[in-house]
Amino acid sequence: MIHADVADARPAGSADARMNYNVNGKLFSAEPTPGQCLRTFLRDRGVFGVKKGCDAGDCGACTVWLDGMPIHSCLMPAFRAAGREVTTIEGLAKDSALHPMQQAFLNAQAFQCGFCAAGMIMTSAALTQEQRADLPHALKGNLCRCTGYRAIGDAFAGVTEIEDDVAGRACGASLPNPFAAGIVTGRARYTMDVAVEGLLHLKVLRSPHAHARILAIGRERALAVPGVVEVFTWEDVPRRLYSTALHEDHLVSPDDTYVLDNVVRFAGQRIAAVVAETEAAAEQACRLLDVTYEILPAVFDPVAAMAPDAPILHDKGGEEKGNIFVDIHGEVGSVADGFKAADAVHEMTYSTSRVQHVHLETHGSIAWRGDDGRLHIRTSSQAPFVVQLKLSHIFGLRVRDLHIFTERVGGGFGGKQEMVSEDLCLLATLKTGRPVKWELTREEEFIGATTRHQMTTRVKLGAKRDGTLTAIDIHVVSNTGGYGGHASETLAASLGSPMAAYRCANKKAVGYAVYTNMVPGGGFRGYGSSQTTFAIESAIDELGRLLGMSPFEIRRKNMVRPTDWIESVWKDPSDASFGSYGLDQCLDLVEKALASGGGDPKPTGDDWMEGTGIALAMLDCGPPTEHRSGAQMAHCPTAAITLQLARPKWATDRSLHTGRSPPPSLVREGRASPSSTRTPI
C-alpha cells in the first residue's frame, strides 16, 4: 500500500505530448498535467527531497538546480524543465561522497527539524564567493524556522560542532543528529514523503463568516464534478464534543468542538469536506457547494466579549453563561499594603498580537486501512498517542484498532500540538474504504489552524526609592478565539513564571480566557508566558526610568536569587528549585557586550536610530500535569541491556471526559472556576 520510493511512473496521455527529462542524471519521458509546477512533477516521481513549504516562492524548501542554477521549483512550470538538466538534493552527492556543502551542513549541524535543509543546501552549494560575503542577501529566498541561521553561517565558515560517539563518553558530548545523513541527502522522510496506491485527496470548504448558523448545504453540483467521490458535512459526522488541543490530561481544555459543525465561530472554520481522485477535483467541488447561512452577531475583542450584552459563542446551558471560559485568581501577601508602602507606582496596559507558527511543513495526514485490518494514520502531529485517544473517542473505535504515527515532523513550535487534519482523513477512509490524504496549504495554516493567544495585560508595580519592589499586580485578558484549546493552561502560565522571575513579598494576578469570533488560539513556544513577560519587562524598564535607575540596576535589585522560593501567586507548595544559577553572570555579560558595541561602526544617515535594551525571562521547564515520558532499563542475566519505553497509564484508559471543567490543577483554593458571570475588565 505505502512505499517510500516510487518508480518513474508516466502519466497517461498522448505519446506525442511526452517530453524528455533529465533528473539527477536519469532520463525519462513524461507528460506533465496542464499547469503543473516542477515541484509536484518531481514529487509525483518519488523525488521527495523537494519539499512543499509555501507554493508561492517564499520559503525555498523546493529549491532545485536547473542547468546548475538554483530555482524555486514551485514557480517553474514542469514543461519548461524538459530537455534541461534538473538536479535535486538526491543528486548532489557524487560517487557515494557527499557534496562539500552537504558535509559542511552535517559538520555544523546546520539544521534542526531539517525540513528546509535540502533547499537551503541546494542554494548554498551554488553561491559564488562574492555571494557568500553577504549571506543574509544570498539566502533571502530560503527560510528556516528552527536554527536562527547561526549554525548555517557556521557551515559556511567550516565550523565543526559534532563530536564522535564514543562508548562511555557520550554523556555531555555534542553528538550529531541521528538522522543527519538522511537530512543532508534528502533521504529523511517527512509526513507526505510517501506514495500511496489508490489515494484519494481531501479538501475543505471554509466559512467566510465569523459567526453563522448553517441552514443547508447543497451537494449536487459538487458531486457532479468528475473524480469527486464523496462530500461530508456536519450531518455525516459523529455528534461528539472534543477539544482539538492535545494534552495528556484532556480535562484541561474544554470539549467545545465537533468534527464538522452547523455553527461556525470564526472566518476560516471548516464546514464541509470533499474527497476526490485529484486535489484539483476536490478544490473545484468545494467551490460548487451551495451553503445557506444565517448570519449571527459576532464579537472580536475579548474585553467586549465579557460585556453582559455580548453575543454568546457557546451555549453552555444552566447557569454557566458568558464567553469567559476560565478565570484564575491568586495573591501572595497583600498588594494593597505593598502599594501603600511604595514611593513610586507605575501602571500601564500592554498588548501582544496573534502570531502564526509558520512551521515549514504544513499540517497534514494520510489515513488508510492496512492489511492487518487496523486503521493507520501517518501524521505531522507532535502528540500521536493523544490523537489516538481522541479519535477512538470520537468515532467509537477500540484504541488497539487505530495506529497513529509520525516519522519526521517538519517543525511544530506548539502548532502541531493540535488535532487539525487527522479526524477528517479518518472519517473519509471509514466512509470510502480508501486511503485519503489531506495536506493544508500555507493559506489554510493562517486562517484555519491556531495562533499564539493574543493577550492584553495591565501591569501595576510599586517600589521604594532604592528600587525594591513592594507590589506586583497584573490583570490578563486572553483571547482564545472561537474555541478554547490550550486557553486555560496558557493563561495559567502567563500568571506564573514571568512573575516568579522577580522577588516581591506582595503579588497578585487575575486572568480571564475569553471566547471571541477569531481564529482559535493554541500552543506556541513560551506557552502563554511570553505575552506577560513582554508586559512585565516593559513595565520594569519604565519603573526604572521613573526612579532614575538603569534597566540593569533595577533588575539586579529585584531578580530572583538562588536561595529564593520560586513563587508567583500560587499558595500551593512547589518543588521547583534552581539546579544551577547564572542570572547575575548573564546580566554582566549582556551589559558588557552592549557597552562594547560589537565592534561595528554606527550607521550613517538620518534613516537609522540606535538603541539598546535588556529583558529577562524565567520559564517553567515542564507543567506538572503534562507530557511526561517514562522508560525502564534492565540488565538481564544474559548480559543484555533492555530499554522499554513506558506508555503512561492514561494511554490505556478509553474513558474521555465530555464536560467543560477548568484545569483540575487550578481548582484549588478558588484559583479557577468555570465562570458563572460576565465580569467586565
XYZ file of C-alpha atoms in Angstrom:
681
model
C 0.000 0.000 0.000
C 2.650 2.542 1.068
C 6.095 2.826 -0.460
C 8.920 5.161 0.444
C 10.094 5.427 -3.160
C 8.293 5.418 -6.478
C 9.436 4.381 -9.911
C 9.302 6.895 -12.759
C 5.589 6.485 -13.369
C 4.404 8.117 -16.598
C 1.108 9.997 -16.596
C -1.466 8.835 -19.056
C -1.649 10.895 -22.223
C -0.645 11.064 -25.827
C 2.809 9.683 -26.526
C 3.396 12.645 -28.878
C 2.927 15.034 -25.935
C 5.573 13.395 -23.810
C 8.726 15.345 -23.073
C 12.221 14.194 -22.266
C 13.554 14.907 -18.787
C 16.918 14.521 -17.090
C 16.537 14.407 -13.297
C 19.671 13.612 -11.293
C 21.202 12.011 -14.353
C 18.212 9.714 -15.020
C 16.483 10.101 -18.367
C 12.756 9.519 -18.871
C 9.807 10.792 -20.866
C 6.633 12.100 -19.272
C 3.723 14.439 -19.846
C 3.074 16.995 -17.088
C -0.532 17.766 -16.348
C -1.736 21.185 -17.526
C -0.403 23.920 -15.252
C 1.667 21.508 -13.160
C 4.698 23.002 -11.432
C 8.069 21.310 -11.372
C 7.816 20.652 -7.612
C 4.725 18.445 -7.829
C 6.019 16.869 -11.046
C 9.185 15.747 -9.264
C 7.390 14.563 -6.132
C 4.948 12.554 -8.253
C 8.025 10.626 -9.364
C 9.303 9.926 -5.866
C 11.802 12.777 -5.638
C 10.755 13.626 -2.101
C 13.787 15.743 -1.222
C 11.928 18.580 -2.953
C 9.694 19.961 -0.195
C 6.499 21.989 -0.088
C 6.523 24.906 2.300
C 4.538 27.592 0.548
C 3.852 27.002 -3.189
C 4.411 30.727 -3.668
C 8.182 31.056 -3.982
C 8.549 32.390 -0.441
C 10.348 29.673 1.533
C 12.825 27.969 -0.807
C 12.168 24.463 0.550
C 11.594 23.287 -3.032
C 14.897 24.644 -4.424
C 16.496 22.577 -7.203
C 19.114 23.296 -9.842
C 18.090 23.877 -13.428
C 21.218 23.590 -15.576
C 23.241 24.330 -12.437
C 21.264 27.393 -11.345
C 19.109 27.288 -8.172
C 15.396 27.923 -8.729
C 12.192 27.586 -6.713
C 10.564 24.609 -8.404
C 7.096 25.590 -7.190
C 7.279 28.615 -9.514
C 8.654 26.743 -12.520
C 6.132 25.112 -14.917
C 7.181 21.494 -15.304
C 7.178 21.617 -19.098
C 9.911 24.301 -19.046
C 12.327 21.802 -17.482
C 12.051 19.444 -20.450
C 15.343 18.925 -22.210
C 17.303 20.555 -19.378
C 19.309 19.129 -16.505
C 17.452 19.051 -13.173
C 19.431 18.355 -10.003
C 17.797 17.851 -6.605
C 19.318 17.185 -3.206
C 19.244 13.453 -4.002
C 21.590 14.021 -6.945
C 24.046 16.394 -5.279
C 26.338 13.707 -3.858
C 28.615 12.028 -6.407
C 30.098 8.552 -6.269
C 28.719 7.977 -2.755
C 30.634 11.030 -1.473
C 28.770 13.971 -0.009
C 28.996 17.305 -1.758
C 31.253 19.658 0.271
C 28.234 21.774 1.231
C 26.335 18.701 2.420
C 29.337 17.741 4.534
C 29.634 21.287 5.883
C 25.969 21.305 6.939
C 26.431 17.911 8.577
C 29.581 19.003 10.453
C 27.967 22.215 11.701
C 24.588 20.546 12.317
C 23.100 23.447 10.364
C 19.512 22.268 10.811
C 17.081 21.176 13.489
C 13.896 19.661 12.077
C 15.694 19.532 8.720
C 12.684 20.309 6.528
C 14.353 23.354 4.989
C 17.810 21.779 4.754
C 17.504 20.307 1.266
C 16.520 23.602 -0.320
C 18.986 25.542 1.826
C 21.855 23.275 0.761
C 20.908 23.486 -2.911
C 21.026 27.290 -2.790
C 24.162 27.374 -0.631
C 26.095 24.991 -2.866
C 25.526 27.250 -5.875
C 26.726 30.517 -4.281
C 29.804 32.290 -5.580
C 32.466 33.638 -3.240
C 31.095 37.122 -3.775
C 27.596 35.982 -2.785
C 28.930 34.190 0.297
C 30.271 37.511 1.550
C 26.670 38.668 2.105
C 24.769 35.585 3.282
C 21.638 37.421 4.519
C 21.070 38.663 0.979
C 22.212 35.490 -0.770
C 19.929 33.259 1.324
C 16.922 35.587 1.448
C 14.922 33.156 -0.700
C 15.393 30.273 1.751
C 13.657 30.334 5.120
C 14.495 28.327 8.225
C 12.199 28.429 11.264
C 14.459 26.474 13.635
C 18.144 27.379 13.625
C 18.226 31.151 13.812
C 20.740 30.889 10.913
C 23.794 30.930 13.213
C 24.513 27.255 12.525
C 24.034 27.851 8.797
C 26.673 30.579 8.965
C 28.902 28.118 10.813
C 28.572 25.684 7.915
C 29.940 28.305 5.516
C 32.741 29.064 7.951
C 33.740 25.403 8.153
C 32.907 25.097 11.843
C 32.508 21.551 13.170
C 30.025 21.251 16.016
C 29.895 17.468 16.440
C 31.979 15.003 18.410
C 32.485 11.283 17.976
C 30.020 8.977 19.695
C 32.430 7.021 21.873
C 31.031 4.379 24.217
C 31.112 5.637 27.779
C 31.799 9.223 26.740
C 28.514 10.185 25.113
C 27.118 11.999 28.153
C 27.968 15.676 27.777
C 29.324 15.257 24.249
C 27.957 17.209 21.265
C 26.647 14.260 19.265
C 25.189 14.614 15.771
C 21.500 14.276 14.989
C 20.966 10.539 14.360
C 19.105 11.411 11.146
C 21.723 13.908 9.956
C 22.899 11.910 6.944
C 19.313 11.457 5.752
C 18.567 15.152 6.210
C 21.512 16.440 4.156
C 20.950 13.899 1.365
C 17.153 14.210 1.145
C 16.514 10.647 2.260
C 14.827 11.629 5.547
C 11.092 11.051 5.182
C 8.590 13.636 6.401
C 4.835 13.170 6.626
C 3.977 13.499 2.943
C 7.127 11.809 1.604
C 5.393 8.561 0.669
C 3.436 7.226 -2.272
C 0.115 5.527 -1.669
C -1.775 3.330 -4.123
C -5.382 4.310 -4.793
C -5.041 7.566 -2.884
C -7.943 9.990 -2.560
C -7.434 13.692 -1.864
C -9.384 15.717 0.669
C -10.111 19.436 0.589
C -12.359 21.516 2.812
C -14.733 24.410 2.317
C -14.237 27.109 4.941
C -16.706 29.648 6.239
C -16.409 33.253 5.001
C -18.361 34.396 8.066
C -17.125 34.910 11.623
C -20.347 33.715 13.251
C -23.191 31.949 11.467
C -25.557 29.020 11.556
C -25.626 26.700 8.544
C -29.180 26.149 7.352
C -28.417 23.954 4.347
C -25.556 22.695 2.194
C -26.372 21.723 -1.378
C -24.053 18.998 -2.669
C -25.474 18.258 -6.124
C -23.171 20.460 -8.201
C -20.113 19.365 -6.210
C -20.893 15.659 -6.606
C -21.249 16.151 -10.358
C -17.583 17.158 -10.731
C -15.667 14.309 -12.438
C -13.500 12.467 -9.925
C -15.438 13.505 -6.831
C -16.142 10.513 -4.594
C -17.967 11.952 -1.571
C -18.941 15.132 0.247
C -19.185 15.279 4.047
C -20.992 17.865 6.174
C -21.948 18.152 9.835
C -24.777 15.685 9.195
C -22.260 12.928 8.341
C -20.015 13.048 11.402
C -20.373 11.704 14.957
C -22.000 14.305 17.178
C -19.401 14.067 19.931
C -17.731 17.075 21.501
C -13.977 17.143 21.987
C -11.051 19.577 22.090
C -8.516 19.826 19.290
C -5.806 20.555 21.892
C -3.533 17.591 22.516
C -2.933 17.175 26.232
C -2.013 14.147 28.263
C -4.598 15.413 30.751
C -7.580 16.046 28.488
C -9.523 17.775 31.269
C -7.512 20.978 30.945
C -9.233 22.093 27.719
C -12.968 22.428 27.016
C -14.861 19.926 24.879
C -16.371 22.554 22.592
C -15.646 21.261 19.071
C -17.280 18.921 16.553
C -15.539 17.319 13.552
C -17.889 19.405 11.390
C -20.478 21.733 12.890
C -23.632 23.564 11.801
C -22.464 26.652 13.714
C -19.293 28.482 12.703
C -17.452 30.679 15.173
C -14.630 32.169 13.102
C -13.992 33.006 9.457
C -11.985 30.057 8.155
C -13.717 27.318 10.139
C -14.145 24.193 8.056
C -17.767 23.422 7.193
C -17.585 20.648 4.567
C -15.048 18.153 3.238
C -14.777 16.855 -0.329
C -12.930 13.681 -1.253
C -11.876 13.175 -4.871
C -9.413 11.379 -7.105
C -7.347 14.563 -7.505
C -6.737 17.719 -5.497
C -7.985 19.813 -8.402
C -11.316 17.994 -8.494
C -11.729 18.325 -4.732
C -10.976 22.060 -4.847
C -13.408 22.632 -7.715
C -16.137 20.726 -5.899
C -15.614 22.820 -2.739
C -16.273 25.951 -4.774
C -19.526 24.456 -6.085
C -21.071 23.636 -2.703
C -24.198 25.738 -2.099
C -24.299 26.908 1.532
C -27.164 28.832 3.106
C -26.150 30.766 6.231
C -27.996 32.550 8.986
C -25.581 35.313 9.957
C -25.183 35.719 13.723
C -23.789 38.699 15.662
C -20.038 38.494 16.195
C -17.571 39.840 18.738
C -13.842 40.127 18.134
C -12.462 41.967 21.156
C -12.156 39.827 24.325
C -12.969 42.743 26.628
C -16.133 43.450 24.627
C -16.913 39.716 24.692
C -17.046 39.868 28.508
C -19.789 42.530 28.484
C -23.308 41.484 29.580
C -24.808 42.236 26.156
C -22.138 40.442 24.101
C -23.277 37.648 21.739
C -22.685 34.231 23.315
C -20.491 31.894 21.282
C -21.006 28.636 23.165
C -24.339 27.913 24.825
C -23.172 26.005 27.864
C -26.641 25.666 29.401
C -27.730 26.011 33.003
C -26.316 28.947 34.924
C -22.919 28.769 33.253
C -23.235 31.724 30.873
C -20.997 34.187 29.131
C -17.905 33.990 26.965
C -15.401 33.554 29.807
C -14.134 30.000 29.586
C -11.979 30.176 32.698
C -10.829 32.784 35.198
C -7.841 32.482 37.515
C -7.133 34.489 40.662
C -4.191 34.380 43.026
C -2.407 36.523 45.584
C 0.513 36.187 47.984
C 0.967 38.811 50.633
C -1.146 41.945 50.163
C -0.672 44.155 47.127
C -2.835 46.789 48.804
C -0.293 47.030 51.612
C 2.526 46.907 49.076
C 1.253 49.930 47.183
C 0.742 51.863 50.430
C 4.392 51.259 51.225
C 5.594 52.293 47.765
C 7.389 55.548 46.987
C 6.705 55.150 43.257
C 3.924 53.403 41.356
C 3.858 52.631 37.644
C 0.755 51.319 35.877
C 0.351 50.597 32.161
C -1.543 48.269 29.803
C 0.335 46.244 27.175
C -0.992 44.111 24.343
C 0.538 41.384 22.213
C -0.718 40.265 18.822
C -1.748 36.917 17.398
C 1.171 35.084 15.784
C 1.198 32.072 13.481
C 3.824 29.356 13.937
C 4.749 29.098 10.228
C 6.398 25.701 10.570
C 7.624 24.989 7.038
C 5.875 21.625 6.880
C 2.164 22.368 6.967
C -0.314 20.174 8.849
C -1.270 17.013 7.039
C -2.284 13.373 7.386
C -2.653 10.225 5.320
C -5.155 7.588 6.506
C -5.680 4.046 5.251
C -6.786 0.602 6.381
C -3.901 -1.824 6.390
C -3.687 -5.487 5.549
C -3.804 -6.124 9.291
C -7.322 -4.676 9.391
C -6.235 -1.763 11.537
C -6.676 1.880 10.638
C -3.388 3.707 10.183
C -2.789 7.471 10.120
C 0.549 8.944 9.196
C 0.561 12.491 10.525
C 2.648 15.545 11.344
C 1.381 15.635 14.939
C 3.552 16.331 17.974
C 1.367 14.042 20.105
C 0.272 10.930 18.166
C -0.787 8.923 21.238
C -3.186 11.656 22.321
C -4.580 11.823 18.769
C -5.181 8.081 19.003
C -7.275 8.507 22.139
C -9.286 11.415 20.780
C -10.106 9.671 17.506
C -11.082 6.489 19.351
C -13.487 8.553 21.456
C -14.970 10.487 18.519
C -15.500 7.527 16.200
C -16.217 4.833 18.790
C -13.157 2.753 17.904
C -11.051 0.467 20.047
C -7.691 2.068 20.751
C -5.817 -1.017 19.581
C -7.543 -0.841 16.177
C -6.131 2.625 15.486
C -2.455 3.232 14.746
C -1.302 6.881 14.727
C 2.352 7.559 13.975
C 4.855 10.140 12.818
C 8.185 9.709 11.072
C 9.837 13.138 10.859
C 7.997 16.343 11.742
C 8.983 19.461 9.817
C 8.726 21.987 12.625
C 5.913 22.500 15.084
C 6.655 25.112 17.769
C 3.450 24.073 19.552
C 1.241 24.390 16.468
C 1.280 20.639 15.962
C 0.115 20.022 19.497
C -3.302 20.264 17.883
C -5.531 17.776 16.043
C -6.036 19.624 12.768
C -6.167 17.071 9.940
C -6.360 13.537 11.315
C -10.089 13.384 12.054
C -11.356 14.207 8.568
C -8.889 11.816 6.919
C -10.055 9.023 9.221
C -13.704 9.890 8.551
C -13.150 9.733 4.803
C -11.296 6.410 4.987
C -14.015 4.898 7.166
C -16.694 6.071 4.722
C -14.956 5.241 1.434
C -12.698 2.345 2.415
C -9.819 4.005 0.541
C -6.617 5.805 1.588
C -7.119 9.562 1.993
C -4.606 12.397 2.117
C -5.085 15.972 3.299
C -2.222 18.474 3.226
C -3.035 22.014 4.316
C -1.929 24.948 2.199
C 0.015 27.828 3.693
C -3.101 29.991 3.463
C -5.066 27.404 5.445
C -2.429 27.481 8.183
C -3.149 31.174 8.706
C -6.940 31.016 8.554
C -7.755 27.529 9.799
C -5.076 26.340 12.229
C -4.192 28.076 15.517
C -2.191 31.089 16.667
C -0.467 32.322 19.794
C -3.091 33.654 22.208
C -3.447 37.415 21.950
C -3.259 38.838 25.472
C -3.872 42.252 26.976
C -2.027 42.731 30.260
C -2.386 45.555 32.749
C 0.691 45.780 34.988
C 0.905 47.820 38.182
C 4.218 47.976 40.060
C 5.115 49.605 43.355
C 8.685 50.241 44.561
C 10.771 52.010 47.195
C 13.099 54.864 46.205
C 16.027 52.428 46.049
C 14.120 50.311 43.504
C 12.998 47.498 45.820
C 9.662 46.175 44.579
C 6.833 46.364 47.114
C 3.950 45.130 44.913
C 3.306 43.433 41.572
C -0.298 43.349 40.328
C -1.249 42.069 36.859
C -4.574 41.631 35.089
C -4.631 39.482 31.934
C -7.350 39.009 29.323
C -6.528 36.205 26.867
C -8.299 35.991 23.509
C -8.848 32.276 22.912
C -10.811 32.819 19.696
C -13.715 30.645 18.624
C -12.591 27.593 20.618
C -10.831 27.071 23.937
C -7.975 24.673 23.244
C -4.919 25.443 25.429
C -6.724 28.506 26.830
C -6.589 27.566 30.493
C -3.008 26.357 30.672
C -1.561 29.234 28.648
C -3.464 31.620 30.911
C -2.053 29.882 33.992
C 1.448 30.056 32.504
C 1.017 33.762 31.832
C 0.466 34.304 35.568
C 3.289 32.006 36.625
C 6.980 32.183 35.743
C 7.010 35.798 34.410
C 6.064 36.982 37.910
C 8.306 34.429 39.615
C 11.358 35.998 37.981
C 11.149 38.848 40.498
C 11.299 38.725 44.288
C 8.493 40.655 45.927
C 6.505 40.000 49.084
C 3.204 41.124 47.573
C 1.995 39.699 44.263
C -1.480 39.452 42.766
C -2.786 38.190 39.435
C -6.191 37.931 37.805
C -6.687 36.328 34.412
C -9.560 35.576 32.027
C -9.603 33.366 28.918
C -12.414 34.627 26.690
C -14.153 33.302 23.580
C -14.304 35.602 20.530
C -15.061 35.114 16.832
C -11.375 34.973 15.921
C -9.101 32.174 14.718
C -8.572 29.958 17.800
C -5.501 30.322 19.956
C -3.328 27.307 20.663
C 0.009 26.153 21.974
C 3.024 28.235 20.955
C 6.618 28.454 22.154
C 6.620 30.120 25.561
C 3.109 28.766 26.051
C 1.429 31.883 27.438
C 4.354 33.239 29.433
C 5.864 35.173 26.502
C 2.923 37.572 26.392
C 3.101 38.632 30.025
C 6.914 38.546 30.049
C 6.764 41.284 27.419
C 4.361 43.298 29.563
C 6.221 42.894 32.871
C 9.643 43.542 31.348
C 8.349 46.698 29.654
C 6.893 47.861 32.979
C 10.150 47.151 34.857
C 12.030 49.337 32.346
C 9.529 52.161 32.759
C 9.560 51.894 36.550
C 13.357 52.149 36.405
C 13.150 55.337 34.354
C 10.673 56.751 36.875
C 13.191 56.060 39.654
C 16.248 57.137 37.663
C 17.652 53.598 37.558
C 19.124 51.758 34.584
C 17.365 48.620 33.277
C 20.273 46.543 34.606
C 20.307 48.176 38.028
C 16.608 47.700 38.750
C 16.728 44.077 37.620
C 19.773 43.259 39.734
C 17.935 44.751 42.676
C 14.825 42.607 42.281
C 15.569 39.476 40.261
C 15.090 36.059 41.834
C 18.091 34.657 43.713
C 19.312 31.096 44.302
C 18.010 30.929 47.877
C 14.527 32.242 46.993
C 11.352 30.211 46.906
C 10.336 30.336 43.252
C 6.829 31.729 43.530
C 4.319 33.657 41.517
C 0.851 33.963 43.061
C 0.062 30.358 43.995
C -0.090 29.475 47.671
C 0.413 25.778 46.944
C 3.795 24.261 47.860
C 6.158 23.979 44.891
C 9.020 21.568 44.286
C 10.657 23.903 41.753
C 14.222 24.808 42.640
C 17.400 26.035 40.986
C 19.657 23.271 39.775
C 22.154 25.976 38.863
C 22.090 29.745 38.808
C 23.820 32.158 36.455
C 21.383 35.028 36.030
C 23.777 37.528 37.630
C 26.609 36.420 35.332
C 24.283 36.554 32.346
C 23.361 40.174 33.071
C 27.038 41.067 33.469
C 27.896 39.528 30.103
C 24.991 41.210 28.327
C 25.786 44.619 29.809
C 29.433 44.292 28.786
C 28.512 43.183 25.264
C 26.082 46.066 24.799
C 28.664 48.560 26.022
C 31.242 47.229 23.567
C 29.021 47.878 20.566
C 30.167 44.628 18.990
C 32.981 46.422 17.205
C 30.695 47.603 14.421
C 30.620 51.295 13.467
C 27.382 53.203 13.902
C 25.355 53.528 10.691
C 25.474 56.882 8.993
C 22.497 58.831 7.702
C 19.205 60.042 9.115
C 17.320 56.805 8.410
C 18.900 54.957 11.361
C 18.132 55.100 15.060
C 20.234 53.455 17.724
C 19.029 51.800 20.892
C 19.780 49.026 23.340
C 17.562 47.016 25.636
C 17.525 44.255 28.189
C 14.868 41.812 29.344
C 14.922 38.604 31.331
C 12.560 35.666 31.432
C 12.067 32.556 33.501
C 10.165 29.603 32.079
C 8.874 26.512 33.838
C 10.627 23.509 32.324
C 7.520 21.307 32.434
C 3.915 21.710 33.541
C 3.036 19.319 36.387
C 0.171 17.579 34.573
C 1.528 17.403 31.057
C 3.590 15.318 28.694
C 5.573 13.081 30.947
C 7.565 10.249 29.437
C 8.950 7.178 31.092
C 11.337 4.321 30.478
C 12.707 1.235 32.193
C 16.204 -0.124 31.701
C 17.213 -3.567 32.915
C 20.461 -5.541 32.916
C 19.395 -9.100 32.027
C 21.075 -12.336 33.209
C 22.207 -12.849 29.615
C 24.281 -9.640 29.945
C 21.943 -7.884 27.512
C 20.538 -4.496 28.432
C 16.885 -3.895 27.592
C 15.244 -0.496 27.304
C 11.453 -0.329 27.451
C 9.625 2.914 26.789
C 6.602 3.098 29.064
C 3.201 4.297 27.951
C 1.542 6.344 30.689
C -1.478 4.923 32.441
C -3.832 7.333 30.669
C -2.981 5.750 27.310
C -4.818 2.571 28.271
C -7.906 4.354 29.567
C -10.636 4.718 26.941
C -12.832 6.933 29.065
C -12.822 10.530 27.903
C -14.391 13.425 29.703
C -17.066 15.381 27.849
C -17.715 18.122 30.393
C -16.394 21.654 30.432
C -14.254 21.707 33.571
C -11.276 24.019 34.048
C -7.827 22.551 34.729
C -8.053 20.378 37.863
C -4.646 21.714 38.904
C -6.140 25.211 39.066
C -9.304 24.463 41.048
C -7.646 24.697 44.443
C -8.372 27.410 46.967
C -10.638 29.156 44.486
C -7.860 29.651 41.972
C -10.013 28.899 38.952
C -13.628 28.226 38.236
C -15.901 27.874 35.218
C -17.279 31.381 35.152
C -20.902 31.945 36.020
C -20.688 35.701 35.496
C -19.765 38.098 32.733
C -17.388 40.170 34.823
C -16.158 43.236 32.896
C -12.458 44.023 32.884
